[in-house]
């Protein structure tokens, strides 16, 4: 049995280059280079799309658009060990999530940073129970398939740790039911990083670049025209040191630009830093980032316009059939363990 690399990217808005660099690029790279050794699952967590209110009339189209984006990013759909699927088409996800809910503490969920941040922006009765226990569904997404590696951005680290916790908790009570994903530092090692990635908002580099940001001024969307993206980069907030240095704490704006430059160019961060450190022209650095982002977006959008929708549908149906088999087998083991089904 091959080990599994798995991740999910929600369809609650247009994707950003943060989503691309934090999750899509690492999994697509793995699918292109290592699908002979690993199974690669990239899915749309559609049930996770409305933990906060959305426009439901566009959800279905956005789900399909996400799948086109995965394809345009280079996911090799013709590989038999690469799979794409929609979470809600595999009912075992929500069923296992319910079982996990009953083994999860309120305190545990309440401590999740993402929950605290998102709920702080909503009035009490608009904070949904779904937003509160969304990491539980995420744990089910991962544990149903026994995924070992889960490429995610830094904001999902706590959820990944929770996934390990619930797997180990269930295993200690019921015997070896689940394969837990590797601990976060091991994940970083595997994906060749020393920490989780957090691309920052260009206007406020203390916060994450986020697809749900209201103004969108500091966010580069995958659908932005190259001109619009360049404009946003040229007006990125920096600092008043007047000297380029990679220092994410003291100089988050400049460091963010250096990071985008390295990642979009497929180059090592330290090599890019060495090229720029000590220089004083923030304008030149912005121009270099704007140029690479523009050419990335125009290439990507050209590929997106060529994506074959029928190939996606055929692949989805085949993957969903297969994933239902795997997921149902894991769910049955969990149901037997907790006494919902007779033991075989
Ligand atoms: P979502 O849809 O909000 O984001 C998708 C992925 O993009 C990463 N990301 C970033 N990475 C770096 N810099 C940023 N500014 C940035 N913004 C977003 C996220 O960390 C994520 O990896 N709960 C997940 C979806 C999910 C999932 C799963 C992921 C559901 N089930 C199972 C992995 C495994 C989420 O909301 O991601």
mmCIF file of C-alpha atoms and ligand atoms in Angstrom:
data_model
loop_
_atom_site.group_PDB
_atom_site.id
_atom_site.type_symbol
_atom_site.label_atom_id
_atom_site.label_comp_id
_atom_site.label_asym_id
_atom_site.label_seq_id
_atom_site.Cartn_x
_atom_site.Cartn_y
_atom_site.Cartn_z
ATOM 1 C CA UNK A 1 0.000 0.000 0.000
ATOM 2 C CA UNK A 2 1.344 3.399 -0.987
ATOM 3 C CA UNK A 3 1.518 6.158 1.616
ATOM 4 C CA UNK A 4 -0.897 8.993 0.980
ATOM 5 C CA UNK A 5 -0.319 12.712 0.488
ATOM 6 C CA UNK A 6 -3.615 14.547 0.886
ATOM 7 C CA UNK A 7 -4.931 18.067 1.081
ATOM 8 C CA UNK A 8 -8.172 20.016 0.648
ATOM 9 C CA UNK A 9 -8.735 23.552 -0.620
ATOM 10 C CA UNK A 10 -12.090 25.197 0.048
ATOM 11 C CA UNK A 11 -14.280 26.790 -2.585
ATOM 12 C CA UNK A 12 -15.644 29.702 -0.606
ATOM 13 C CA UNK A 13 -14.122 32.414 -2.773
ATOM 14 C CA UNK A 14 -11.580 32.832 -5.506
ATOM 15 C CA UNK A 15 -8.241 31.226 -4.564
ATOM 16 C CA UNK A 16 -5.279 33.447 -3.653
ATOM 17 C CA UNK A 17 -1.571 33.013 -4.284
ATOM 18 C CA UNK A 18 -1.403 32.163 -0.557
ATOM 19 C CA UNK A 19 -3.552 29.074 -1.201
ATOM 20 C CA UNK A 20 -1.500 28.310 -4.264
ATOM 21 C CA UNK A 21 1.898 28.593 -2.589
ATOM 22 C CA UNK A 22 0.864 27.125 0.772
ATOM 23 C CA UNK A 23 -1.021 24.036 -0.399
ATOM 24 C CA UNK A 24 -1.625 23.671 -4.129
ATOM 25 C CA UNK A 25 1.951 24.014 -5.370
ATOM 26 C CA UNK A 26 3.418 21.513 -2.844
ATOM 27 C CA UNK A 27 0.817 18.842 -3.627
ATOM 28 C CA UNK A 28 0.976 19.362 -7.379
ATOM 29 C CA UNK A 29 4.769 19.105 -7.193
ATOM 30 C CA UNK A 30 4.457 15.822 -5.327
ATOM 31 C CA UNK A 31 1.879 14.539 -7.812
ATOM 32 C CA UNK A 32 4.137 15.401 -10.730
ATOM 33 C CA UNK A 33 7.347 14.056 -9.254
ATOM 34 C CA UNK A 34 6.420 11.298 -6.837
ATOM 35 C CA UNK A 35 3.079 9.747 -7.803
ATOM 36 C CA UNK A 36 4.962 6.546 -8.582
ATOM 37 C CA UNK A 37 5.750 6.236 -4.854
ATOM 38 C CA UNK A 38 2.764 7.948 -3.216
ATOM 39 C CA UNK A 39 -0.985 8.216 -3.717
ATOM 40 C CA UNK A 40 -1.989 11.869 -4.050
ATOM 41 C CA UNK A 41 -5.483 13.042 -3.021
ATOM 42 C CA UNK A 42 -6.547 16.632 -3.685
ATOM 43 C CA UNK A 43 -10.147 17.308 -2.769
ATOM 44 C CA UNK A 44 -12.637 20.154 -2.424
ATOM 45 C CA UNK A 45 -13.920 20.313 1.167
ATOM 46 C CA UNK A 46 -17.282 21.608 -0.005
ATOM 47 C CA UNK A 47 -18.960 21.039 3.389
ATOM 48 C CA UNK A 48 -16.341 23.351 4.882
ATOM 49 C CA UNK A 49 -17.323 26.168 2.496
ATOM 50 C CA UNK A 50 -20.136 27.613 4.567
ATOM 51 C CA UNK A 51 -18.886 27.530 8.134
ATOM 52 C CA UNK A 52 -19.255 31.305 7.719
ATOM 53 C CA UNK A 53 -22.065 32.728 5.566
ATOM 54 C CA UNK A 54 -21.580 32.596 1.764
ATOM 55 C CA UNK A 55 -23.656 33.134 -1.374
ATOM 56 C CA UNK A 56 -24.981 29.605 -1.924
ATOM 57 C CA UNK A 57 -26.122 30.315 -5.470
ATOM 58 C CA UNK A 58 -22.469 30.342 -6.612
ATOM 59 C CA UNK A 59 -21.094 27.465 -4.534
ATOM 60 C CA UNK A 60 -21.512 24.760 -7.125
ATOM 61 C CA UNK A 61 -19.806 26.800 -9.824
ATOM 62 C CA UNK A 62 -16.964 27.592 -7.408
ATOM 63 C CA UNK A 63 -16.433 23.941 -6.603
ATOM 64 C CA UNK A 64 -16.014 23.187 -10.305
ATOM 65 C CA UNK A 65 -13.771 26.228 -10.703
ATOM 66 C CA UNK A 66 -11.502 24.935 -7.913
ATOM 67 C CA UNK A 67 -11.167 21.655 -9.757
ATOM 68 C CA UNK A 68 -10.241 23.513 -12.950
ATOM 69 C CA UNK A 69 -7.661 25.483 -10.987
ATOM 70 C CA UNK A 70 -6.127 22.264 -9.618
ATOM 71 C CA UNK A 71 -5.842 21.013 -13.180
ATOM 72 C CA UNK A 72 -4.397 24.256 -14.550
ATOM 73 C CA UNK A 73 -1.838 24.210 -11.718
ATOM 74 C CA UNK A 74 -0.524 21.019 -13.290
ATOM 75 C CA UNK A 75 -2.170 18.167 -11.360
ATOM 76 C CA UNK A 76 -1.647 15.104 -13.590
ATOM 77 C CA UNK A 77 -5.229 13.812 -13.867
ATOM 78 C CA UNK A 78 -4.194 10.924 -16.067
ATOM 79 C CA UNK A 79 -2.123 9.326 -13.301
ATOM 80 C CA UNK A 80 -3.974 6.369 -11.710
ATOM 81 C CA UNK A 81 -2.716 7.263 -8.204
ATOM 82 C CA UNK A 82 -3.777 10.917 -8.344
ATOM 83 C CA UNK A 83 -7.332 11.567 -7.173
ATOM 84 C CA UNK A 84 -9.726 14.521 -7.101
ATOM 85 C CA UNK A 85 -13.036 14.480 -5.268
ATOM 86 C CA UNK A 86 -15.700 16.484 -3.507
ATOM 87 C CA UNK A 87 -16.001 15.875 0.216
ATOM 88 C CA UNK A 88 -19.822 15.828 0.266
ATOM 89 C CA UNK A 89 -19.913 13.098 -2.404
ATOM 90 C CA UNK A 90 -18.342 10.771 0.151
ATOM 91 C CA UNK A 91 -20.848 10.712 3.027
ATOM 92 C CA UNK A 92 -18.413 8.843 5.292
ATOM 93 C CA UNK A 93 -16.679 12.198 5.955
ATOM 94 C CA UNK A 94 -19.650 13.639 7.820
ATOM 95 C CA UNK A 95 -20.495 10.353 9.519
ATOM 96 C CA UNK A 96 -17.003 9.909 10.926
ATOM 97 C CA UNK A 97 -16.978 13.583 11.932
ATOM 98 C CA UNK A 98 -20.046 12.955 14.099
ATOM 99 C CA UNK A 99 -18.345 10.055 15.850
ATOM 100 C CA UNK A 100 -15.248 12.225 16.442
ATOM 101 C CA UNK A 101 -17.473 15.061 17.716
ATOM 102 C CA UNK A 102 -18.477 12.862 20.603
ATOM 103 C CA UNK A 103 -14.833 12.281 21.569
ATOM 104 C CA UNK A 104 -13.809 15.945 21.283
ATOM 105 C CA UNK A 105 -13.856 18.490 24.098
ATOM 106 C CA UNK A 106 -15.503 21.897 23.803
ATOM 107 C CA UNK A 107 -12.339 23.395 25.329
ATOM 108 C CA UNK A 108 -10.193 21.754 22.705
ATOM 109 C CA UNK A 109 -12.161 23.358 19.861
ATOM 110 C CA UNK A 110 -12.513 26.687 21.647
ATOM 111 C CA UNK A 111 -8.721 27.016 21.831
ATOM 112 C CA UNK A 112 -8.260 26.848 18.053
ATOM 113 C CA UNK A 113 -6.758 30.155 16.918
ATOM 114 C CA UNK A 114 -8.648 30.172 13.655
ATOM 115 C CA UNK A 115 -11.946 29.746 15.481
ATOM 116 C CA UNK A 116 -11.056 32.548 17.890
ATOM 117 C CA UNK A 117 -10.087 34.889 15.035
ATOM 118 C CA UNK A 118 -13.089 34.165 12.849
ATOM 119 C CA UNK A 119 -15.658 34.122 15.619
ATOM 120 C CA UNK A 120 -14.340 37.434 16.988
ATOM 121 C CA UNK A 121 -15.602 39.068 13.788
ATOM 122 C CA UNK A 122 -19.153 37.701 14.149
ATOM 123 C CA UNK A 123 -21.984 38.347 16.570
ATOM 124 C CA UNK A 124 -22.759 35.461 18.970
ATOM 125 C CA UNK A 125 -25.717 34.016 17.058
ATOM 126 C CA UNK A 126 -23.926 34.179 13.713
ATOM 127 C CA UNK A 127 -21.083 31.986 14.994
ATOM 128 C CA UNK A 128 -22.148 28.622 13.638
ATOM 129 C CA UNK A 129 -21.584 25.297 15.359
ATOM 130 C CA UNK A 130 -19.984 24.324 12.029
ATOM 131 C CA UNK A 131 -17.311 26.993 12.461
ATOM 132 C CA UNK A 132 -16.686 25.731 15.985
ATOM 133 C CA UNK A 133 -16.190 22.064 15.152
ATOM 134 C CA UNK A 134 -14.789 22.380 11.655
ATOM 135 C CA UNK A 135 -11.407 20.863 12.658
ATOM 136 C CA UNK A 136 -13.283 17.663 13.566
ATOM 137 C CA UNK A 137 -14.534 17.276 9.993
ATOM 138 C CA UNK A 138 -11.028 18.071 8.791
ATOM 139 C CA UNK A 139 -9.661 15.258 10.981
ATOM 140 C CA UNK A 140 -12.179 12.873 9.404
ATOM 141 C CA UNK A 141 -11.083 14.054 5.924
ATOM 142 C CA UNK A 142 -7.534 13.012 6.720
ATOM 143 C CA UNK A 143 -8.050 9.883 8.845
ATOM 144 C CA UNK A 144 -10.559 8.171 6.540
ATOM 145 C CA UNK A 145 -7.717 7.636 4.082
ATOM 146 C CA UNK A 146 -4.865 7.240 6.579
ATOM 147 C CA UNK A 147 -2.916 10.093 4.978
ATOM 148 C CA UNK A 148 0.684 10.396 6.149
ATOM 149 C CA UNK A 149 1.508 13.790 4.631
ATOM 150 C CA UNK A 150 -0.787 16.817 4.529
ATOM 151 C CA UNK A 151 0.606 19.959 2.887
ATOM 152 C CA UNK A 152 -1.117 22.979 4.425
ATOM 153 C CA UNK A 153 -0.303 26.586 5.231
ATOM 154 C CA UNK A 154 0.754 27.639 8.705
ATOM 155 C CA UNK A 155 -2.834 28.560 9.708
ATOM 156 C CA UNK A 156 -3.813 24.875 9.590
ATOM 157 C CA UNK A 157 -1.045 23.590 11.878
ATOM 158 C CA UNK A 158 -3.241 23.405 14.971
ATOM 159 C CA UNK A 159 -5.896 21.483 13.041
ATOM 160 C CA UNK A 160 -3.307 18.989 11.897
ATOM 161 C CA UNK A 161 -2.118 18.555 15.471
ATOM 162 C CA UNK A 162 -5.711 17.966 16.540
ATOM 163 C CA UNK A 163 -6.026 15.311 13.812
ATOM 164 C CA UNK A 164 -3.115 13.447 15.368
ATOM 165 C CA UNK A 165 -4.608 13.871 18.839
ATOM 166 C CA UNK A 166 -8.010 12.443 17.938
ATOM 167 C CA UNK A 167 -6.422 9.550 16.008
ATOM 168 C CA UNK A 168 -4.208 8.617 18.965
ATOM 169 C CA UNK A 169 -7.089 9.085 21.421
ATOM 170 C CA UNK A 170 -9.363 6.748 19.437
ATOM 171 C CA UNK A 171 -6.543 4.232 18.990
ATOM 172 C CA UNK A 172 -5.759 4.178 22.683
ATOM 173 C CA UNK A 173 -9.404 3.523 23.558
ATOM 174 C CA UNK A 174 -10.344 1.137 20.732
ATOM 175 C CA UNK A 175 -7.110 -0.361 19.366
ATOM 176 C CA UNK A 176 -5.303 0.462 16.118
ATOM 177 C CA UNK A 177 -8.107 2.103 14.116
ATOM 178 C CA UNK A 178 -6.411 5.051 12.441
ATOM 179 C CA UNK A 179 -3.094 5.915 10.857
ATOM 180 C CA UNK A 180 -2.186 9.362 12.178
ATOM 181 C CA UNK A 181 -0.467 11.862 9.871
ATOM 182 C CA UNK A 182 3.158 12.492 10.826
ATOM 183 C CA UNK A 183 3.901 15.241 13.375
ATOM 184 C CA UNK A 184 4.092 18.729 11.894
ATOM 185 C CA UNK A 185 7.927 19.090 11.977
ATOM 186 C CA UNK A 186 8.243 15.826 10.036
ATOM 187 C CA UNK A 187 5.745 17.136 7.497
ATOM 188 C CA UNK A 188 7.890 20.232 6.983
ATOM 189 C CA UNK A 189 10.945 18.075 6.500
ATOM 190 C CA UNK A 190 9.150 16.011 3.869
ATOM 191 C CA UNK A 191 8.009 19.064 1.925
ATOM 192 C CA UNK A 192 11.477 20.616 2.196
ATOM 193 C CA UNK A 193 10.569 23.519 4.481
ATOM 194 C CA UNK A 194 11.553 24.511 7.978
ATOM 195 C CA UNK A 195 8.111 25.876 8.882
ATOM 196 C CA UNK A 196 4.562 26.290 7.624
ATOM 197 C CA UNK A 197 4.061 28.964 5.015
ATOM 198 C CA UNK A 198 2.089 32.103 5.730
ATOM 199 C CA UNK A 199 1.925 34.561 2.828
ATOM 200 C CA UNK A 200 0.929 37.930 4.258
ATOM 201 C CA UNK A 201 -1.599 40.511 3.182
ATOM 202 C CA UNK A 202 0.194 43.124 1.053
ATOM 203 C CA UNK A 203 -1.564 46.028 2.773
ATOM 204 C CA UNK A 204 -1.202 44.701 6.299
ATOM 205 C CA UNK A 205 1.730 42.280 6.427
ATOM 206 C CA UNK A 206 1.028 41.392 10.043
ATOM 207 C CA UNK A 207 -1.946 39.317 8.896
ATOM 208 C CA UNK A 208 -2.373 36.366 6.558
ATOM 209 C CA UNK A 209 -3.324 36.920 2.926
ATOM 210 C CA UNK A 210 -6.870 35.598 3.003
ATOM 211 C CA UNK A 211 -9.491 34.896 0.374
ATOM 212 C CA UNK A 212 -12.215 36.141 2.704
ATOM 213 C CA UNK A 213 -10.580 39.546 3.159
ATOM 214 C CA UNK A 214 -13.252 42.140 2.436
ATOM 215 C CA UNK A 215 -11.306 44.825 0.613
ATOM 216 C CA UNK A 216 -9.079 42.398 -1.323
ATOM 217 C CA UNK A 217 -6.550 45.238 -1.772
ATOM 218 C CA UNK A 218 -3.710 43.314 -0.182
ATOM 219 C CA UNK A 219 -4.728 39.970 -1.703
ATOM 220 C CA UNK A 220 -3.570 38.544 -5.028
ATOM 221 C CA UNK A 221 -6.277 36.330 -6.422
ATOM 222 C CA UNK A 222 -5.493 33.681 -9.003
ATOM 223 C CA UNK A 223 -8.046 35.430 -11.231
ATOM 224 C CA UNK A 224 -6.470 38.897 -10.927
ATOM 225 C CA UNK A 225 -5.271 40.335 -14.198
ATOM 226 C CA UNK A 226 -1.479 40.643 -14.301
ATOM 227 C CA UNK A 227 -1.936 44.446 -14.313
ATOM 228 C CA UNK A 228 -4.163 44.417 -11.205
ATOM 229 C CA UNK A 229 -1.724 42.123 -9.386
ATOM 230 C CA UNK A 230 1.237 44.359 -10.307
ATOM 231 C CA UNK A 231 -0.601 47.391 -8.988
ATOM 232 C CA UNK A 232 -1.290 45.687 -5.663
ATOM 233 C CA UNK A 233 2.363 44.671 -5.370
ATOM 234 C CA UNK A 234 3.664 48.135 -6.250
ATOM 235 C CA UNK A 235 1.540 49.620 -3.472
ATOM 236 C CA UNK A 236 2.442 46.958 -0.868
ATOM 237 C CA UNK A 237 3.110 48.276 2.633
ATOM 238 C CA UNK A 238 6.763 47.949 3.673
ATOM 239 C CA UNK A 239 8.698 49.721 6.457
ATOM 240 C CA UNK A 240 10.905 52.720 7.011
ATOM 241 C CA UNK A 241 14.268 50.964 7.539
ATOM 242 C CA UNK A 242 15.290 51.771 3.967
ATOM 243 C CA UNK A 243 17.327 48.595 3.664
ATOM 244 C CA UNK A 244 16.218 45.209 2.398
ATOM 245 C CA UNK A 245 16.598 42.383 4.901
ATOM 246 C CA UNK A 246 14.738 39.094 5.346
ATOM 247 C CA UNK A 247 13.315 39.331 8.848
ATOM 248 C CA UNK A 248 9.727 38.158 9.141
ATOM 249 C CA UNK A 249 9.255 39.676 12.603
ATOM 250 C CA UNK A 250 10.744 43.148 12.167
ATOM 251 C CA UNK A 251 10.229 43.563 8.413
ATOM 252 C CA UNK A 252 7.191 41.482 7.522
ATOM 253 C CA UNK A 253 6.309 43.435 4.366
ATOM 254 C CA UNK A 254 9.728 43.172 2.715
ATOM 255 C CA UNK A 255 10.138 39.557 3.856
ATOM 256 C CA UNK A 256 6.770 38.686 2.345
ATOM 257 C CA UNK A 257 7.853 40.135 -1.001
ATOM 258 C CA UNK A 258 11.131 38.191 -0.871
ATOM 259 C CA UNK A 259 9.170 35.031 -0.108
ATOM 260 C CA UNK A 260 6.766 35.520 -3.019
ATOM 261 C CA UNK A 261 9.732 36.206 -5.289
ATOM 262 C CA UNK A 262 11.514 33.006 -4.259
ATOM 263 C CA UNK A 263 8.470 30.746 -4.367
ATOM 264 C CA UNK A 264 7.013 31.939 -7.673
ATOM 265 C CA UNK A 265 10.453 31.698 -9.236
ATOM 266 C CA UNK A 266 10.982 28.184 -7.821
ATOM 267 C CA UNK A 267 14.219 29.414 -6.195
ATOM 268 C CA UNK A 268 15.801 28.861 -2.847
ATOM 269 C CA UNK A 269 14.894 31.551 -0.275
ATOM 270 C CA UNK A 270 18.472 32.062 0.901
ATOM 271 C CA UNK A 271 19.719 32.572 -2.665
ATOM 272 C CA UNK A 272 17.030 35.198 -3.334
ATOM 273 C CA UNK A 273 17.720 36.904 0.008
ATOM 274 C CA UNK A 274 21.453 37.065 -0.741
ATOM 275 C CA UNK A 275 20.690 38.805 -4.048
ATOM 276 C CA UNK A 276 18.637 41.538 -2.393
ATOM 277 C CA UNK A 277 19.876 41.992 1.156
ATOM 278 C CA UNK A 278 21.623 45.285 1.824
ATOM 279 C CA UNK A 279 20.019 47.026 -1.159
ATOM 280 C CA UNK A 280 17.959 50.113 -0.509
ATOM 281 C CA UNK A 281 15.484 50.322 -3.361
ATOM 282 C CA UNK A 282 12.185 48.851 -2.218
ATOM 283 C CA UNK A 283 10.800 49.979 -5.593
ATOM 284 C CA UNK A 284 13.180 47.671 -7.503
ATOM 285 C CA UNK A 285 12.215 44.742 -5.312
ATOM 286 C CA UNK A 286 8.513 45.456 -5.887
ATOM 287 C CA UNK A 287 9.119 45.650 -9.637
ATOM 288 C CA UNK A 288 10.845 42.262 -9.600
ATOM 289 C CA UNK A 289 7.969 40.706 -7.623
ATOM 290 C CA UNK A 290 5.375 42.351 -9.874
ATOM 291 C CA UNK A 291 7.133 40.996 -12.970
ATOM 292 C CA UNK A 292 7.282 37.427 -11.702
ATOM 293 C CA UNK A 293 3.685 37.522 -10.413
ATOM 294 C CA UNK A 294 2.438 38.909 -13.750
ATOM 295 C CA UNK A 295 4.136 36.257 -15.811
ATOM 296 C CA UNK A 296 3.001 33.541 -13.391
ATOM 297 C CA UNK A 297 -0.621 34.732 -13.589
ATOM 298 C CA UNK A 298 -0.708 35.103 -17.347
ATOM 299 C CA UNK A 299 0.754 31.596 -17.875
ATOM 300 C CA UNK A 300 -1.604 30.132 -15.294
ATOM 301 C CA UNK A 301 -4.675 31.856 -16.739
ATOM 302 C CA UNK A 302 -3.763 30.724 -20.255
ATOM 303 C CA UNK A 303 -3.623 27.122 -18.989
ATOM 304 C CA UNK A 304 -6.896 27.603 -17.116
ATOM 305 C CA UNK A 305 -8.682 28.630 -20.299
ATOM 306 C CA UNK A 306 -7.526 25.381 -21.941
ATOM 307 C CA UNK A 307 -8.682 23.015 -19.192
ATOM 308 C CA UNK A 308 -10.800 20.112 -20.417
ATOM 309 C CA UNK A 309 -14.009 20.089 -18.319
ATOM 310 C CA UNK A 310 -15.022 16.620 -19.482
ATOM 311 C CA UNK A 311 -11.754 15.102 -18.360
ATOM 312 C CA UNK A 312 -12.383 16.582 -14.902
ATOM 313 C CA UNK A 313 -15.894 15.112 -14.676
ATOM 314 C CA UNK A 314 -14.680 11.672 -15.745
ATOM 315 C CA UNK A 315 -11.818 11.765 -13.242
ATOM 316 C CA UNK A 316 -14.099 13.022 -10.458
ATOM 317 C CA UNK A 317 -16.542 10.178 -10.967
ATOM 318 C CA UNK A 318 -13.812 7.545 -11.010
ATOM 319 C CA UNK A 319 -12.058 8.999 -7.952
ATOM 320 C CA UNK A 320 -15.277 9.406 -5.986
ATOM 321 C CA UNK A 321 -16.226 5.776 -6.610
ATOM 322 C CA UNK A 322 -12.849 4.615 -5.359
ATOM 323 C CA UNK A 323 -12.699 7.034 -2.407
ATOM 324 C CA UNK A 324 -16.150 5.913 -1.260
ATOM 325 C CA UNK A 325 -14.823 2.341 -1.065
ATOM 326 C CA UNK A 326 -11.769 3.313 0.990
ATOM 327 C CA UNK A 327 -13.662 5.737 3.212
ATOM 328 C CA UNK A 328 -16.529 3.316 3.855
ATOM 329 C CA UNK A 329 -14.094 0.593 4.896
ATOM 330 C CA UNK A 330 -12.492 2.932 7.479
ATOM 331 C CA UNK A 331 -15.879 4.171 8.651
ATOM 332 C CA UNK A 332 -17.090 0.606 9.163
ATOM 333 C CA UNK A 333 -14.067 -0.165 11.360
ATOM 334 C CA UNK A 334 -14.853 2.922 13.449
ATOM 335 C CA UNK A 335 -18.552 2.018 13.645
ATOM 336 C CA UNK A 336 -17.666 -1.494 14.776
ATOM 337 C CA UNK A 337 -15.229 -0.132 17.352
ATOM 338 C CA UNK A 338 -17.791 2.177 18.952
ATOM 339 C CA UNK A 339 -20.510 -0.473 18.846
ATOM 340 C CA UNK A 340 -22.703 0.857 16.040
ATOM 341 C CA UNK A 341 -22.095 -2.247 13.916
ATOM 342 C CA UNK A 342 -21.481 -5.856 14.980
ATOM 343 C CA UNK A 343 -17.831 -6.835 14.919
ATOM 344 C CA UNK A 344 -16.915 -9.052 11.948
HETATM 345 P P1 LIG B 1 -8.461 26.873 3.081
HETATM 346 O O1 LIG B 1 -9.367 26.485 1.978
HETATM 347 O O2 LIG B 1 -8.792 28.068 3.896
HETATM 348 O O3 LIG B 1 -7.021 27.101 2.480
HETATM 349 C C1 LIG B 1 -6.444 26.132 1.611
HETATM 350 C C2 LIG B 1 -4.967 25.986 1.912
HETATM 351 O O4 LIG B 1 -4.313 27.228 1.673
HETATM 352 C C3 LIG B 1 -3.480 27.533 2.793
HETATM 353 N N1 LIG B 1 -3.382 28.987 2.907
HETATM 354 C C4 LIG B 1 -2.215 29.655 2.953
HETATM 355 N N2 LIG B 1 -0.947 29.231 2.916
HETATM 356 C C5 LIG B 1 0.014 30.175 2.993
HETATM 357 N N3 LIG B 1 -0.245 31.504 3.077
HETATM 358 C C6 LIG B 1 -1.518 31.963 3.117
HETATM 359 N N4 LIG B 1 -1.769 33.267 3.189
HETATM 360 C C7 LIG B 1 -2.576 31.016 3.056
HETATM 361 N N5 LIG B 1 -3.941 31.132 3.061
HETATM 362 C C8 LIG B 1 -4.402 29.874 2.984
HETATM 363 C C9 LIG B 1 -4.208 26.921 3.979
HETATM 364 O O5 LIG B 1 -3.349 26.755 5.077
HETATM 365 C C10 LIG B 1 -4.692 25.629 3.376
HETATM 366 O O6 LIG B 1 -3.665 24.659 3.416
HETATM 367 N N6 LIG B 1 -9.425 23.522 6.644
HETATM 368 C C11 LIG B 1 -8.772 23.753 5.376
HETATM 369 C C12 LIG B 1 -9.313 22.888 4.274
HETATM 370 C C13 LIG B 1 -9.373 21.447 4.624
HETATM 371 C C14 LIG B 1 -8.270 20.549 4.659
HETATM 372 C C15 LIG B 1 -8.843 19.305 5.030
HETATM 373 C C16 LIG B 1 -6.918 20.689 4.418
HETATM 374 C C17 LIG B 1 -10.483 20.762 4.959
HETATM 375 N N7 LIG B 1 -10.193 19.459 5.199
HETATM 376 C C18 LIG B 1 -8.040 18.168 5.178
HETATM 377 C C19 LIG B 1 -6.113 19.551 4.565
HETATM 378 C C20 LIG B 1 -6.683 18.305 4.937
HETATM 379 C C21 LIG B 1 -8.986 25.197 4.972
HETATM 380 O O7 LIG B 1 -9.868 25.846 5.405
HETATM 381 O O8 LIG B 1 -8.167 25.636 4.017
#
